[in-house]
Short mmCIF file of C-alpha atoms and ligand atoms in Angstrom, two decimals:
data_model
loop_
_atom_site.label_atom_id
_atom_site.label_comp_id
_atom_site.label_asym_id
_atom_site.label_seq_id
_atom_site.Cartn_x
_atom_site.Cartn_y
_atom_site.Cartn_z
CA MET A 1 -9.58 51.14 -35.77
CA LYS A 2 -11.08 54.35 -36.57
CA HIS A 3 -12.52 55.55 -33.56
CA LEU A 4 -12.10 54.33 -29.89
CA LEU A 5 -15.68 54.12 -28.62
CA THR A 6 -15.80 50.95 -26.73
CA GLY A 7 -13.76 48.49 -24.40
CA ALA A 8 -14.79 45.58 -26.95
CA LEU A 9 -11.59 45.32 -28.65
CA ARG A 10 -10.05 42.47 -30.38
CA ARG A 11 -7.32 40.95 -28.30
CA GLU A 12 -4.65 41.58 -30.63
CA ASP A 13 -5.69 45.29 -31.12
CA ALA A 14 -5.88 45.77 -26.99
CA ILE A 15 -2.32 44.22 -26.70
CA SER A 16 -0.98 46.40 -29.62
CA LEU A 17 -2.10 49.56 -27.69
CA LEU A 18 -0.73 48.22 -24.40
CA ASP A 19 2.54 47.70 -26.00
CA ALA A 20 2.50 51.08 -27.70
CA ALA A 21 1.74 52.58 -24.27
CA GLU A 22 4.89 50.83 -23.10
CA ASP A 23 6.92 52.77 -25.56
CA MET A 24 5.29 55.89 -24.57
CA HIS A 25 5.70 55.10 -21.00
CA GLU A 26 9.50 55.73 -21.43
CA VAL A 27 8.89 59.15 -22.29
CA GLN A 28 8.03 59.85 -18.75
CA ASP A 29 11.55 59.08 -17.45
CA ARG A 30 12.96 61.78 -19.71
CA GLN A 31 13.51 65.37 -18.68
CA LEU A 32 12.38 66.69 -22.04
CA LYS A 33 8.97 64.91 -22.60
CA LYS A 34 8.37 65.79 -26.22
CA LEU A 35 7.91 63.66 -29.34
CA PRO A 36 7.19 65.06 -32.53
CA ALA A 37 4.76 62.54 -33.58
CA LEU A 38 1.48 64.57 -33.88
CA ARG A 39 3.22 68.06 -34.76
CA GLY A 40 0.77 69.70 -37.02
CA ARG A 41 -2.22 67.93 -35.69
CA THR A 42 -4.99 69.19 -33.53
CA VAL A 43 -6.90 67.59 -30.95
CA VAL A 44 -10.20 68.86 -29.03
CA ASN A 45 -10.82 67.75 -25.63
CA ALA A 46 -14.53 68.29 -25.46
CA PHE A 47 -15.80 67.59 -21.84
CA PHE A 48 -19.35 68.24 -21.17
CA GLU A 49 -19.03 66.51 -17.74
CA ASN A 50 -16.29 67.07 -15.00
CA SER A 51 -13.05 65.39 -14.87
CA THR A 52 -9.59 65.72 -13.42
CA ARG A 53 -7.65 62.72 -14.68
CA THR A 54 -8.96 62.05 -18.16
CA ARG A 55 -9.01 65.46 -19.22
CA SER A 56 -5.66 66.26 -17.80
CA SER A 57 -3.96 63.25 -19.10
CA PHE A 58 -5.46 63.62 -22.55
CA GLU A 59 -4.08 67.10 -22.58
CA ILE A 60 -0.60 66.10 -21.37
CA ALA A 61 -0.53 63.03 -23.87
CA GLY A 62 -1.50 65.36 -26.77
CA LYS A 63 1.00 68.11 -25.83
CA TRP A 64 3.85 65.45 -25.26
CA LEU A 65 3.11 64.20 -28.75
CA SER A 66 3.45 67.75 -30.02
CA ALA A 67 -0.28 68.08 -30.95
CA ASP A 68 -2.14 71.27 -30.46
CA VAL A 69 -4.70 70.65 -27.77
CA ILE A 70 -7.96 72.75 -27.25
CA ASN A 71 -10.12 72.39 -24.31
CA VAL A 72 -13.97 72.94 -24.66
CA SER A 73 -16.05 72.41 -21.78
CA GLY A 74 -19.74 72.21 -21.63
CA SER A 75 -20.17 74.96 -18.94
CA ALA A 76 -17.92 77.68 -21.03
CA SER A 77 -19.19 76.69 -24.66
CA SER A 78 -22.36 77.62 -26.52
CA VAL A 79 -24.09 74.53 -25.30
CA LYS A 80 -25.02 76.84 -22.50
CA LYS A 81 -26.96 78.92 -25.11
CA GLY A 82 -28.84 75.91 -26.22
CA GLU A 83 -26.58 74.65 -29.09
CA SER A 84 -27.30 70.87 -29.81
CA LEU A 85 -24.37 68.43 -29.35
CA ARG A 86 -24.45 67.68 -33.13
CA ASP A 87 -24.09 71.33 -33.99
CA THR A 88 -21.10 71.52 -31.46
CA VAL A 89 -19.32 68.58 -32.90
CA LEU A 90 -19.71 69.51 -36.52
CA THR A 91 -18.75 73.28 -35.59
CA LEU A 92 -15.40 71.89 -34.09
CA ALA A 93 -14.80 69.75 -36.96
CA ALA A 94 -15.38 72.50 -39.39
CA MET A 95 -12.25 74.15 -37.82
CA GLY A 96 -10.04 71.53 -39.22
CA ILE A 97 -9.25 69.35 -36.25
CA ASP A 98 -8.11 65.76 -36.43
CA GLY A 99 -9.55 64.18 -33.41
CA ILE A 100 -12.20 64.91 -30.56
CA VAL A 101 -11.90 63.43 -27.22
CA MET A 102 -15.36 63.46 -25.79
CA ARG A 103 -16.66 63.15 -22.34
CA HIS A 104 -20.63 63.45 -22.03
CA GLY A 105 -23.16 62.83 -19.36
CA ASP A 106 -25.38 60.61 -21.85
CA SER A 107 -24.75 57.12 -22.86
CA GLY A 108 -24.00 56.82 -26.74
CA ALA A 109 -22.95 60.53 -27.01
CA ALA A 110 -19.44 59.36 -28.58
CA GLN A 111 -21.05 56.92 -30.81
CA LEU A 112 -23.39 59.63 -32.11
CA ALA A 113 -20.53 62.17 -32.62
CA ALA A 114 -18.52 59.42 -34.68
CA ASP A 115 -21.70 58.64 -36.82
CA TRP A 116 -22.03 62.46 -37.67
CA LEU A 117 -18.40 63.09 -38.20
CA ASP A 118 -18.10 59.83 -40.46
CA VAL A 119 -20.62 61.49 -42.83
CA SER A 120 -19.45 65.15 -42.80
CA PHE A 121 -15.77 65.04 -41.69
CA PRO A 122 -14.67 61.41 -42.17
CA SER A 123 -11.02 62.18 -41.39
CA VAL A 124 -11.79 63.18 -37.82
CA ARG A 125 -11.27 60.57 -35.14
CA VAL A 126 -13.46 60.35 -32.18
CA ILE A 127 -12.28 59.13 -28.57
CA ASN A 128 -14.91 58.23 -25.90
CA ALA A 129 -13.65 59.73 -22.55
CA GLY A 130 -16.74 58.70 -20.80
CA ASP A 131 -20.45 58.48 -21.98
CA GLY A 132 -22.99 58.41 -19.03
CA ALA A 133 -23.05 55.17 -17.31
CA HIS A 134 -22.15 53.36 -20.62
CA GLU A 135 -18.37 52.97 -21.27
CA HIS A 136 -14.85 54.66 -20.68
CA PRO A 137 -12.64 52.41 -22.86
CA THR A 138 -9.51 54.36 -22.04
CA GLN A 139 -9.86 53.85 -18.55
CA ALA A 140 -10.07 49.96 -19.02
CA LEU A 141 -6.95 49.92 -21.17
CA LEU A 142 -4.95 52.02 -18.64
CA ASP A 143 -6.16 49.82 -15.86
CA ALA A 144 -5.14 46.65 -17.96
CA PHE A 145 -1.65 48.52 -18.70
CA ALA A 146 -1.11 49.23 -14.98
CA LEU A 147 -2.00 45.92 -13.89
CA ARG A 148 0.01 44.22 -16.59
CA ARG A 149 3.33 46.27 -15.46
CA ARG A 150 2.62 45.59 -11.95
CA LEU A 151 2.23 41.73 -12.56
CA PHE A 152 4.85 41.41 -15.29
CA GLY A 153 7.22 44.19 -15.24
CA ALA A 154 9.76 44.30 -18.16
CA GLN A 155 8.17 41.08 -19.43
CA SER A 156 4.79 42.83 -20.00
CA ARG A 157 5.18 43.42 -23.82
CA GLY A 158 3.09 41.15 -25.93
CA ARG A 159 1.23 39.45 -23.04
CA GLY A 160 -2.54 39.61 -22.27
CA LEU A 161 -3.90 39.03 -18.90
CA ASP A 162 -4.39 35.24 -19.15
CA GLY A 163 -5.45 33.69 -15.98
CA VAL A 164 -5.08 36.80 -13.86
CA ARG A 165 -7.88 36.92 -11.23
CA ILE A 166 -9.31 40.26 -10.86
CA ALA A 167 -12.38 41.20 -8.69
CA ILE A 168 -14.14 44.53 -9.29
CA ALA A 169 -16.29 45.65 -6.42
CA GLY A 170 -18.90 48.31 -5.61
CA ASP A 171 -21.45 50.41 -7.67
CA ILE A 172 -21.46 48.32 -10.80
CA ALA A 173 -24.66 49.66 -12.06
CA HIS A 174 -23.65 53.03 -12.56
CA SER A 175 -20.13 52.46 -13.48
CA ARG A 176 -18.92 52.86 -17.03
CA VAL A 177 -15.60 51.84 -15.84
CA ALA A 178 -17.10 48.44 -14.97
CA ARG A 179 -18.69 48.03 -18.32
CA SER A 180 -15.58 48.74 -20.35
CA ASN A 181 -13.69 46.39 -18.09
CA ALA A 182 -16.17 43.66 -18.50
CA LEU A 183 -15.56 43.91 -22.22
CA LEU A 184 -11.85 44.31 -22.11
CA LEU A 185 -10.39 42.24 -19.25
CA PRO A 186 -12.05 38.88 -20.47
CA ALA A 187 -10.69 39.50 -23.95
CA LEU A 188 -7.30 39.81 -22.65
CA GLY A 189 -7.80 36.49 -20.83
CA ALA A 190 -8.53 37.65 -17.33
CA GLU A 191 -10.97 35.86 -14.99
CA VAL A 192 -13.33 38.63 -13.73
CA THR A 193 -15.70 38.62 -10.72
CA PHE A 194 -18.04 41.57 -10.27
CA VAL A 195 -19.34 41.87 -6.71
CA GLY A 196 -21.60 44.54 -5.25
CA PRO A 197 -24.97 44.92 -3.46
CA PRO A 198 -27.87 43.47 -5.55
CA THR A 199 -29.49 46.86 -6.02
CA LEU A 200 -26.11 48.13 -7.63
CA LEU A 201 -25.93 45.23 -9.88
CA PRO A 202 -27.07 46.12 -13.47
CA PRO A 203 -29.89 43.96 -15.16
CA GLY A 204 -28.08 41.64 -17.66
CA ALA A 205 -24.82 41.54 -15.79
CA ASP A 206 -25.32 37.71 -15.75
CA THR A 207 -24.82 37.74 -19.44
CA TRP A 208 -21.32 39.24 -19.13
CA ASN A 209 -18.51 37.13 -19.63
CA THR A 210 -17.66 37.20 -15.91
CA THR A 211 -18.83 35.94 -12.55
CA VAL A 212 -21.29 38.01 -10.69
CA THR A 213 -22.07 37.81 -6.85
CA THR A 214 -23.18 39.96 -4.00
CA ASP A 215 -20.85 38.34 -1.06
CA PHE A 216 -17.85 40.46 -1.07
CA ASP A 217 -16.37 38.68 1.89
CA ALA A 218 -16.64 35.38 -0.12
CA VAL A 219 -14.76 37.04 -2.94
CA LEU A 220 -11.95 37.99 -0.56
CA GLN A 221 -11.49 34.60 0.39
CA GLN A 222 -10.49 33.42 -2.99
CA PRO A 223 -7.03 34.16 -4.42
CA LEU A 224 -6.90 37.36 -6.02
CA ASP A 225 -4.32 38.95 -8.34
CA ALA A 226 -6.18 42.37 -8.19
CA LEU A 227 -9.00 44.11 -6.47
CA MET A 228 -10.56 47.02 -8.14
CA MET A 229 -12.73 49.18 -6.03
CA LEU A 230 -15.50 51.45 -7.60
CA ARG A 231 -16.83 54.68 -6.47
CA VAL A 232 -20.29 54.79 -5.14
CA GLN A 233 -21.73 57.30 -7.73
CA LEU A 234 -23.97 59.14 -5.47
CA GLU A 235 -24.41 61.86 -8.35
CA ARG A 236 -25.88 59.19 -10.68
CA GLN A 237 -28.07 57.25 -8.06
CA ARG A 238 -31.68 58.52 -8.38
CA GLY A 239 -33.02 56.75 -5.25
CA ALA A 240 -31.87 54.87 -2.21
CA PHE A 241 -29.80 51.93 -3.56
CA VAL A 242 -28.54 50.93 -0.25
CA PRO A 243 -30.44 51.45 3.06
CA SER A 244 -27.53 53.44 4.66
CA VAL A 245 -23.85 54.51 4.08
CA GLY A 246 -23.15 52.53 7.14
CA GLU A 247 -24.83 49.33 5.70
CA TYR A 248 -22.67 49.86 2.56
CA ILE A 249 -19.55 49.91 4.48
CA VAL A 250 -20.41 46.83 6.42
CA GLY A 251 -20.98 44.93 3.23
CA TRP A 252 -19.00 46.07 0.46
CA SER A 253 -16.25 48.81 1.49
CA LEU A 254 -12.58 47.78 1.38
CA THR A 255 -11.90 48.61 5.22
CA ASP A 256 -8.64 48.05 6.95
CA GLU A 257 -9.93 44.84 8.35
CA ARG A 258 -10.64 43.64 4.83
CA ARG A 259 -7.47 44.75 3.37
CA ALA A 260 -5.65 42.91 6.20
CA LYS A 261 -7.01 39.63 4.89
CA LEU A 262 -6.01 40.11 1.44
CA ASP A 263 -2.71 38.36 0.23
CA ASP A 264 0.35 40.78 0.45
CA ASP A 265 0.67 40.60 -3.26
CA THR A 266 -2.99 41.34 -4.36
CA VAL A 267 -2.87 44.74 -6.25
CA ILE A 268 -5.38 47.39 -4.80
CA MET A 269 -6.92 49.46 -7.76
CA HIS A 270 -9.54 52.28 -7.98
CA PRO A 271 -10.13 54.47 -11.02
CA GLY A 272 -10.76 57.53 -8.93
CA PRO A 273 -12.05 59.90 -7.83
CA MET A 274 -12.06 57.97 -4.57
CA ASN A 275 -14.83 58.45 -1.71
CA ARG A 276 -12.22 57.66 1.12
CA GLY A 277 -13.96 56.04 4.18
CA LEU A 278 -16.87 54.90 1.74
CA GLU A 279 -15.83 52.21 -0.59
CA ILE A 280 -12.07 52.25 0.37
CA SER A 281 -10.08 53.13 3.34
CA SER A 282 -7.24 55.45 3.39
CA ARG A 283 -4.79 52.75 4.20
CA ALA A 284 -6.00 50.53 1.34
CA ALA A 285 -5.82 53.44 -0.98
CA GLU A 286 -2.30 54.39 -0.09
CA GLY A 287 -0.57 51.24 0.95
CA LEU A 288 2.08 49.44 -0.85
CA GLN A 289 -0.40 47.26 -2.50
CA SER A 290 -2.24 50.13 -3.97
CA ALA A 291 -1.57 50.88 -7.73
CA VAL A 292 -3.93 54.06 -7.76
CA LEU A 293 -1.42 56.50 -8.58
CA GLU A 294 0.32 54.21 -11.07
CA GLN A 295 -3.14 53.88 -12.85
CA VAL A 296 -2.99 57.79 -13.20
CA THR A 297 0.60 57.66 -14.49
CA SER A 298 -0.36 54.96 -16.85
CA GLY A 299 -3.42 57.13 -18.13
CA VAL A 300 -0.99 59.50 -19.84
CA SER A 301 1.05 56.75 -21.52
CA LEU A 302 -1.98 54.79 -22.57
CA ARG A 303 -3.50 58.08 -23.94
CA MET A 304 -0.47 58.98 -25.77
CA ALA A 305 -0.53 55.56 -27.47
CA VAL A 306 -4.45 55.86 -28.28
CA LEU A 307 -4.05 59.36 -29.79
CA TYR A 308 -0.89 58.33 -31.68
CA SER A 309 -2.65 55.13 -33.17
CA LEU A 310 -5.92 56.93 -34.19
CA ILE A 311 -4.43 60.17 -35.39
CA ALA A 312 -1.13 59.22 -36.82
CA GLY A 313 -2.63 55.94 -37.89
CA GLU A 314 0.57 53.87 -37.39
CA GLU A 315 2.36 51.89 -34.87
CA PRO A 316 4.99 54.25 -32.79
CA GLN A 317 8.68 53.76 -33.76
N1 LIG B 401 -11.22 57.67 -13.54
C1 LIG B 401 -11.74 58.99 -14.15
O1 LIG B 401 -12.42 58.93 -15.39
O2 LIG B 401 -11.60 60.20 -13.49
P1 LIG B 401 -11.95 61.67 -13.91
O3 LIG B 401 -13.52 61.79 -13.80
O4 LIG B 401 -11.23 62.55 -12.81
O5 LIG B 401 -11.47 62.01 -15.47
#
């Protein structure tokens, strides 16, 4: 794998990254969290859209691997003066960097960057850190990593998520996390159900290798190993997709009442940022079943594995 642009990974490649992340995870327990693996390498975090988790965790991941990490934001770069994305990407690459981690508001931006770099700077790797409503592959990988650890603990290595029942609920239409998970989780053997209001299910979702439905309460009556709530992406919704916030909560929010009906061992997940009280209650977000902060912690380990795999180009020792 040269670039990481999509969650459409081969099962063996995905498991190899998850296993590498297990090795990286051990660094988190050390007092001195530094490996020499990417010493002398330079990674640019080019974020043209806001981020807390992804940007910080990529920066920490790069620094823990001893890479030099440079942050470029859309608002503080010459993009504000009208420079094109192509010129921005080629300008950064011309400085001698090894990788670009890119978040952009437009679907396909990371793929375009990879295409341009393959021609002019073929040694530079591109990692898609979220492109519009299209994909967010490292989020899907860290979700799989966090869930695998929750379910299988020390026996996680080498495993997929075969037969694991996962429901993903909420604003599917605007979610790049949903699209990457729709590709990755079935490849790992999981049985995935998407559920949301009919207006927030994207056209074509019925062709995904998953079940798609609108009846949240019926989904919750089935045995579930994990329930992932998705953020209602008010900033991407150009129009009224549900009649009211109240109606959304009645039909599709993980309220305290719905949480009480879940099995005690159903893992509750959310990629963040959360709209508490809208798609998820505070108790559901913070209870013992919640893996929300484990997902954040997993993000550093998984992104260390991705940076290492792509930039050093070898399996970690
Ligand atoms: N989950 C996620 O991508 O969060 P950020 O937008 O904070 O990076």
